[in-house]
Coordinates of C-alpha atoms (C1' of nucleotides) in Angstrom, one line a residue:
Chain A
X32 CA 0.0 34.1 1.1
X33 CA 1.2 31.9 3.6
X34 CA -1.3 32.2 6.0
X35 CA 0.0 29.3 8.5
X36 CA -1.8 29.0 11.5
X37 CA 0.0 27.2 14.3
X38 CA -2.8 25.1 15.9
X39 CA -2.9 23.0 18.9
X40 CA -2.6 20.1 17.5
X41 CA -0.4 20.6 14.7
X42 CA 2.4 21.2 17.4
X43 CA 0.8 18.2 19.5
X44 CA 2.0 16.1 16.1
X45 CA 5.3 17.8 15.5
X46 CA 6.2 17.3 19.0
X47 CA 5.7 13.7 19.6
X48 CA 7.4 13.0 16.5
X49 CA 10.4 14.9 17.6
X50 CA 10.1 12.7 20.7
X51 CA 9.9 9.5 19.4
X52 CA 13.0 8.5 16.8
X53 CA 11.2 5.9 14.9
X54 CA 9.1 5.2 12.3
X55 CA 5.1 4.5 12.9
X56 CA 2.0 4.9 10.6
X57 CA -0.6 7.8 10.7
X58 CA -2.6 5.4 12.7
X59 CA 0.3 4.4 16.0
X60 CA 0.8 8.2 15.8
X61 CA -2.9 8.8 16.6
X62 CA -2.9 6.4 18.9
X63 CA 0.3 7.7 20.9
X64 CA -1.4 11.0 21.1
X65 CA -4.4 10.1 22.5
X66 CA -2.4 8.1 25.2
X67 CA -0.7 11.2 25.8
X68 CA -3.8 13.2 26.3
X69 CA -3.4 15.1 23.3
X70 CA -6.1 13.8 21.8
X71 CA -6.3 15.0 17.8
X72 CA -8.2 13.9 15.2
X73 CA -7.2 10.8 13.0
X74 CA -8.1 13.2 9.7
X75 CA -6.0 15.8 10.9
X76 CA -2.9 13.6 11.9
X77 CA -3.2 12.3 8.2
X78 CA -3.1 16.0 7.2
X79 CA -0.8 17.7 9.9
X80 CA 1.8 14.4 8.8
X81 CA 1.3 15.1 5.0
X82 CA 2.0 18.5 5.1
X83 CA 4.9 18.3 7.1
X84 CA 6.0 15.3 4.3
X85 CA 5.5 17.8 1.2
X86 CA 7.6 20.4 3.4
X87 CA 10.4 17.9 3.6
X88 CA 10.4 18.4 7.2
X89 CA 9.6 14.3 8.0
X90 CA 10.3 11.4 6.1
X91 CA 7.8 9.4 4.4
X92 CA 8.4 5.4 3.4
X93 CA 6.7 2.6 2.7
X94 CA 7.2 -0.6 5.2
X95 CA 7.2 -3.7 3.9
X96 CA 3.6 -4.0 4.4
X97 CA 2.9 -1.3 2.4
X98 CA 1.4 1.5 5.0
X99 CA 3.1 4.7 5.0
X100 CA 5.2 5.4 7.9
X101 CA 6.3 8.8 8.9
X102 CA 9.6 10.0 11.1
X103 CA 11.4 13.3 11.9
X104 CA 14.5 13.5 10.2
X105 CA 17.3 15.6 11.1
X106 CA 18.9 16.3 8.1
X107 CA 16.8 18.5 5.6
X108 CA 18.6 17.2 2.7
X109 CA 18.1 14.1 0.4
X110 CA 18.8 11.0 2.3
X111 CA 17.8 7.2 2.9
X112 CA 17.3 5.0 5.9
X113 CA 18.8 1.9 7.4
X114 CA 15.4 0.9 9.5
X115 CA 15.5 -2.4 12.1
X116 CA 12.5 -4.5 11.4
X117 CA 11.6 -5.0 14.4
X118 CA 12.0 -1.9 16.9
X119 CA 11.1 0.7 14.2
X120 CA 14.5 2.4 15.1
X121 CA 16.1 4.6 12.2
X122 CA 19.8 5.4 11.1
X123 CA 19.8 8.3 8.4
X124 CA 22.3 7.7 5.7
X125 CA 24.0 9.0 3.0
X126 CA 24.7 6.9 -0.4
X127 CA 26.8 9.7 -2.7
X128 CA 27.7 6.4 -4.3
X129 CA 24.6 5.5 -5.1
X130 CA 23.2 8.8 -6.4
X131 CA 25.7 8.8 -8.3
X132 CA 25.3 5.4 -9.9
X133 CA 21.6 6.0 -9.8
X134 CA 21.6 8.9 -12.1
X135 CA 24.1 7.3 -14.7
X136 CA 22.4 4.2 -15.1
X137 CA 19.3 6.0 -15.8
X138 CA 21.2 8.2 -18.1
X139 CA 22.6 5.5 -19.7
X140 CA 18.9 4.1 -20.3
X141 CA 17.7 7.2 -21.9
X142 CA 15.3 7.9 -19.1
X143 CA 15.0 11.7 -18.0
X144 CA 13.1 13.3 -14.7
X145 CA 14.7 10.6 -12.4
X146 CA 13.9 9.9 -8.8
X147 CA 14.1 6.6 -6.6
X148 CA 13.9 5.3 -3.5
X149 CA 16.8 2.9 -1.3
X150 CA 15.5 2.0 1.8
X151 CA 17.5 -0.9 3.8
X152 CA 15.7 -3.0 6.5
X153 CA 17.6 -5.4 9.2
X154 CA 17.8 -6.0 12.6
X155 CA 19.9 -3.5 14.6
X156 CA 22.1 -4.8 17.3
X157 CA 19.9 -4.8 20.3
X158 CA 17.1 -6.4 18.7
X159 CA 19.7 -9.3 17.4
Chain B
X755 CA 3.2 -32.4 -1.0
X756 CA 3.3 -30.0 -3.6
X757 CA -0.3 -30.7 -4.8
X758 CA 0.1 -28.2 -7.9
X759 CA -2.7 -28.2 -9.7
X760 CA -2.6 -26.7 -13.1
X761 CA -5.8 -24.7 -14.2
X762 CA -6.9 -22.4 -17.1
X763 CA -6.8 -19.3 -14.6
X764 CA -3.6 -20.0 -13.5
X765 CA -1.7 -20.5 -17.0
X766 CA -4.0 -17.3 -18.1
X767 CA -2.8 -15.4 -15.6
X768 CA 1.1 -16.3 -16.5
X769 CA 0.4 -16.0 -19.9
X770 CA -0.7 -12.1 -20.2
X771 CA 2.3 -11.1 -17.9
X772 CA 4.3 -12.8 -20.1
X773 CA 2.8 -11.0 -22.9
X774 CA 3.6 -7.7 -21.5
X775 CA 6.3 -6.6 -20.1
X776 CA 5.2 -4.1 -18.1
X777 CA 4.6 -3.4 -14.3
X778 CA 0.7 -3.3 -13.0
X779 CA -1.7 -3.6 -10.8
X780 CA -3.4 -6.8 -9.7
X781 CA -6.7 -4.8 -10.9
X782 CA -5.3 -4.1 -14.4
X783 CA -4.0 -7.5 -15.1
X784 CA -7.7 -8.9 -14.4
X785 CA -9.1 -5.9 -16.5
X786 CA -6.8 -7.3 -19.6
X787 CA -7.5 -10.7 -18.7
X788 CA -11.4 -10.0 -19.2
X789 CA -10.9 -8.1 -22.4
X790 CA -8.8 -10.5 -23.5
X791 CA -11.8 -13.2 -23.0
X792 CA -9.6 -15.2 -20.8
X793 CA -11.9 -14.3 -17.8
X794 CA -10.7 -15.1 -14.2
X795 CA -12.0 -14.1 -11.3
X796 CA -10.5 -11.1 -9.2
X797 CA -9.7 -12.9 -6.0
X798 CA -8.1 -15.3 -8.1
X799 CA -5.8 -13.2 -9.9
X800 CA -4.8 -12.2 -6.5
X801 CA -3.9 -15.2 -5.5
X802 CA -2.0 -16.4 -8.3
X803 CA -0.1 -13.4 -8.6
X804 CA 1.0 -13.9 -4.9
X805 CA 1.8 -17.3 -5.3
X806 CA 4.2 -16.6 -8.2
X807 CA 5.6 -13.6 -6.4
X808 CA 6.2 -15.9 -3.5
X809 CA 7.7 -18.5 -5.8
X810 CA 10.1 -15.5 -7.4
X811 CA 8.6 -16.0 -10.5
X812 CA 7.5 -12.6 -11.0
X813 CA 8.6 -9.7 -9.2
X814 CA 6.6 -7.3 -7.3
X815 CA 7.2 -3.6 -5.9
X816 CA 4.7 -0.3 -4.7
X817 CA 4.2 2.6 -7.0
X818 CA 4.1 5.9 -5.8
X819 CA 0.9 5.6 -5.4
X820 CA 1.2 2.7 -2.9
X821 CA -0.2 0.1 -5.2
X822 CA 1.3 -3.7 -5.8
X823 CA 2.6 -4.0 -9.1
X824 CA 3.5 -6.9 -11.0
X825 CA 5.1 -7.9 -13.9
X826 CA 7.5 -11.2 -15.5
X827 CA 10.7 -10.9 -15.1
X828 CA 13.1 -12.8 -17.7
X829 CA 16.3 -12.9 -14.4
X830 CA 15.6 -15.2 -11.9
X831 CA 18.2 -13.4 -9.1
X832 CA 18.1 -10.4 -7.2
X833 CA 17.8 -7.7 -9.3
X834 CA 16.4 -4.0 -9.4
X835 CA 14.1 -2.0 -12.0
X836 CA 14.3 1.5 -14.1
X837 CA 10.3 1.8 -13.9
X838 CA 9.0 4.9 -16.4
X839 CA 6.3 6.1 -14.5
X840 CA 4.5 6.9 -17.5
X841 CA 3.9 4.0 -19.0
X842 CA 5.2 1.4 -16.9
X843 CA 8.0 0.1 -19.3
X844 CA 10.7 -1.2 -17.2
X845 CA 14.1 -2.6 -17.7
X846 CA 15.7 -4.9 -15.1
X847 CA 18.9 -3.6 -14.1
X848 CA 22.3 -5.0 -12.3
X849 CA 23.3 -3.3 -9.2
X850 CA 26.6 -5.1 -7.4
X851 CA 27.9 -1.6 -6.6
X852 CA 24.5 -0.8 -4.8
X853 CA 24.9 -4.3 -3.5
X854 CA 28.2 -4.3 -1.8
X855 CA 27.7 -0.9 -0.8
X856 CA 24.6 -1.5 1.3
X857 CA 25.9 -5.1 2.7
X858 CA 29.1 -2.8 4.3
X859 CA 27.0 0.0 5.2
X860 CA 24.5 -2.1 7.2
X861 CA 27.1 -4.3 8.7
X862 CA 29.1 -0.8 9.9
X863 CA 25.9 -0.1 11.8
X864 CA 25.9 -3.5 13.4
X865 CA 22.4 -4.5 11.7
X866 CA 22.3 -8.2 10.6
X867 CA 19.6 -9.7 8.2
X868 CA 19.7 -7.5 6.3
X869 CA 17.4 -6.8 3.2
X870 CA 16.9 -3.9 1.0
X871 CA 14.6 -2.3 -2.0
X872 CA 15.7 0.2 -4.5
X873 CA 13.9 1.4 -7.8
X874 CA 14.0 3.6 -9.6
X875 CA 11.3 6.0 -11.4
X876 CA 11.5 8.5 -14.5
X877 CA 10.4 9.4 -18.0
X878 CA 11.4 6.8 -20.5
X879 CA 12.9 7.8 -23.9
X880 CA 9.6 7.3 -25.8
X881 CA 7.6 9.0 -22.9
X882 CA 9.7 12.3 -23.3
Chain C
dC984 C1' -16.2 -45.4 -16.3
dG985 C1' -18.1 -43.5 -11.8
dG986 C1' -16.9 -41.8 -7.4
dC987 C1' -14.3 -39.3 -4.1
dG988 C1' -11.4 -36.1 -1.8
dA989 C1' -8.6 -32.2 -2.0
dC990 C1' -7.5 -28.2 -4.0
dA991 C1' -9.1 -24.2 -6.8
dT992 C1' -12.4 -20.8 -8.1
dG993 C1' -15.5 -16.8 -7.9
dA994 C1' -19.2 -13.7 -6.0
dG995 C1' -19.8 -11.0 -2.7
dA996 C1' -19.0 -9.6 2.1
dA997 C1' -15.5 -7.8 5.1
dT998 C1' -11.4 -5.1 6.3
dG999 C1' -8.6 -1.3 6.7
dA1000 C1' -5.8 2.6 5.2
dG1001 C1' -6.5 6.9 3.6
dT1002 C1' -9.5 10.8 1.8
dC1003 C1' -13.4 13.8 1.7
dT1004 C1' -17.5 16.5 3.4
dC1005 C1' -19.4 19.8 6.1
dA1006 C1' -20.8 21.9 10.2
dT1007 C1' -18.3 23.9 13.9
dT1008 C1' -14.3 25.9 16.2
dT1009 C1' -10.5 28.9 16.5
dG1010 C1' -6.1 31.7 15.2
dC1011 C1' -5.3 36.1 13.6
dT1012 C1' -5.7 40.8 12.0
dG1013 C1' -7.9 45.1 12.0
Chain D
dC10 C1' -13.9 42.8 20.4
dA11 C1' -15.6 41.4 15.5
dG12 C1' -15.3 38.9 11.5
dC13 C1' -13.3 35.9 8.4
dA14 C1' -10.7 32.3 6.5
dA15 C1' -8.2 28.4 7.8
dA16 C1' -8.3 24.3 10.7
dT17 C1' -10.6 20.7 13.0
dG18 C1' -13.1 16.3 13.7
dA19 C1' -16.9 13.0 13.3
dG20 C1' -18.3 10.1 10.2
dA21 C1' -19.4 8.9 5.5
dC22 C1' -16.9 7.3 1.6
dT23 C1' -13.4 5.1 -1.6
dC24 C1' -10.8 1.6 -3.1
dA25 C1' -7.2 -2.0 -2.9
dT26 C1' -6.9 -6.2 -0.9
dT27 C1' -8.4 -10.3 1.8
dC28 C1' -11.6 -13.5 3.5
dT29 C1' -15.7 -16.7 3.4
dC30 C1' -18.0 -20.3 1.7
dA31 C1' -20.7 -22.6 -1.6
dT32 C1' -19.6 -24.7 -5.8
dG33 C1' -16.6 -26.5 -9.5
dT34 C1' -12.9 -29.2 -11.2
dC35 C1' -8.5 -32.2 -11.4
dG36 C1' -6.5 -36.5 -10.9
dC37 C1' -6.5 -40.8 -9.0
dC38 C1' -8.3 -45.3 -7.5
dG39 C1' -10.9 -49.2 -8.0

DNA sequence: CGGCGACATGAGAATGAGTCTCATTTGCTG
DNA sequence: CAGCAAATGAGACTCATTCTCATGTCGCCG
């Protein structure tokens, strides 16, 4: 069934996302790779990054300009990001609180299958 | 200075979002307009839909899919949406505990300028 | 009322992220 | 080692959005 095959460059992507902390598009991942001499694909970074997204093993948002940006996350679990605008630079964090609200108000509303998403952009203290 | 010119594309374009209260694409808003014999011209609805989204006149966000969505909101301030991913229905909701929450959070981590988006996505009652 | 200048419009070209196709390469398993 | 299915990559393609530029239109001034 699961007939993963551990490529090349499927570990070239894993890894220099586990080196770098931040958030970048398909496209600045590519880019950094080929830098690095590990040259792979721009089709299969897009692929290689998405199927590490529906795994749950990186972390998928939108920036404010509206290209997906991808990041290794250490926690597996359901979480949100505090991101600075202008270093890229990522703080996981947790908002029980706001789960929690979340799912009541939606509740409350009569709407069913819930999901949303909390990101939080600023400027962290070394880029102030 | 402010050189505002009224014109039939621009009051058309106001009018049908205010005739719907729903969230969608700058593509489906032209679509209506045409059906709707009110006929403006793509790059124009664009444009006007920007400018009012500049102004705050109408709020925009992504879908899942990574599409702009707009839609006339009746709250001037800062507010956040229950979006029913089916068919677009949304209701505007108040969120000071999300508010206050992320304003401490943020500041905890020393970020400053801080900004943030949060919606949320689900089945409405009718779409159930 | 006719003219003028600036802003607005729209058709189509251009851009750019992301996806798809398909011939070729390459892990893997026997 | 052989064979096959999965993975790759170059480039074509899609599709939302933006840009360009020729033309239209608003509002004012004399």
């Amino acid at each position: 069934m699961s007939t993963r095959r551990t490529t090349r460059q499927q570990q070239a992507v894993s890894s220099i996302l586990e080196r770098h902390g931040d958030f970048r598009s398909a496209q600045e991942w590519h880019a950094l790779l080929r830098e690095s001499g590990e040259a792979v694909g721009l089709a299969t970074v897009y692929r290689t990054l998405q199927t590490l997204a529906d795994e749950g093993t990186i972390d998928v948002l939108r920036s404010p300009a509206g290209e997906a940006v991808y990041r290794a996350c250490s926690s597996g679990g359901h979480h949100h990001h505090l991101v600075c605008r202008r270093c890229g630079r990522a703080e996981e964090i947790e908002a029980a609180e706001v789960e929690r609200w979340t799912s009541a108000t939606a509740t409350a509303y009569g709407f069913t299958d819930v999901t949303h998403t909390l990101e939080v952009f600023g400027r962290c203290a070394d880029c102030s």
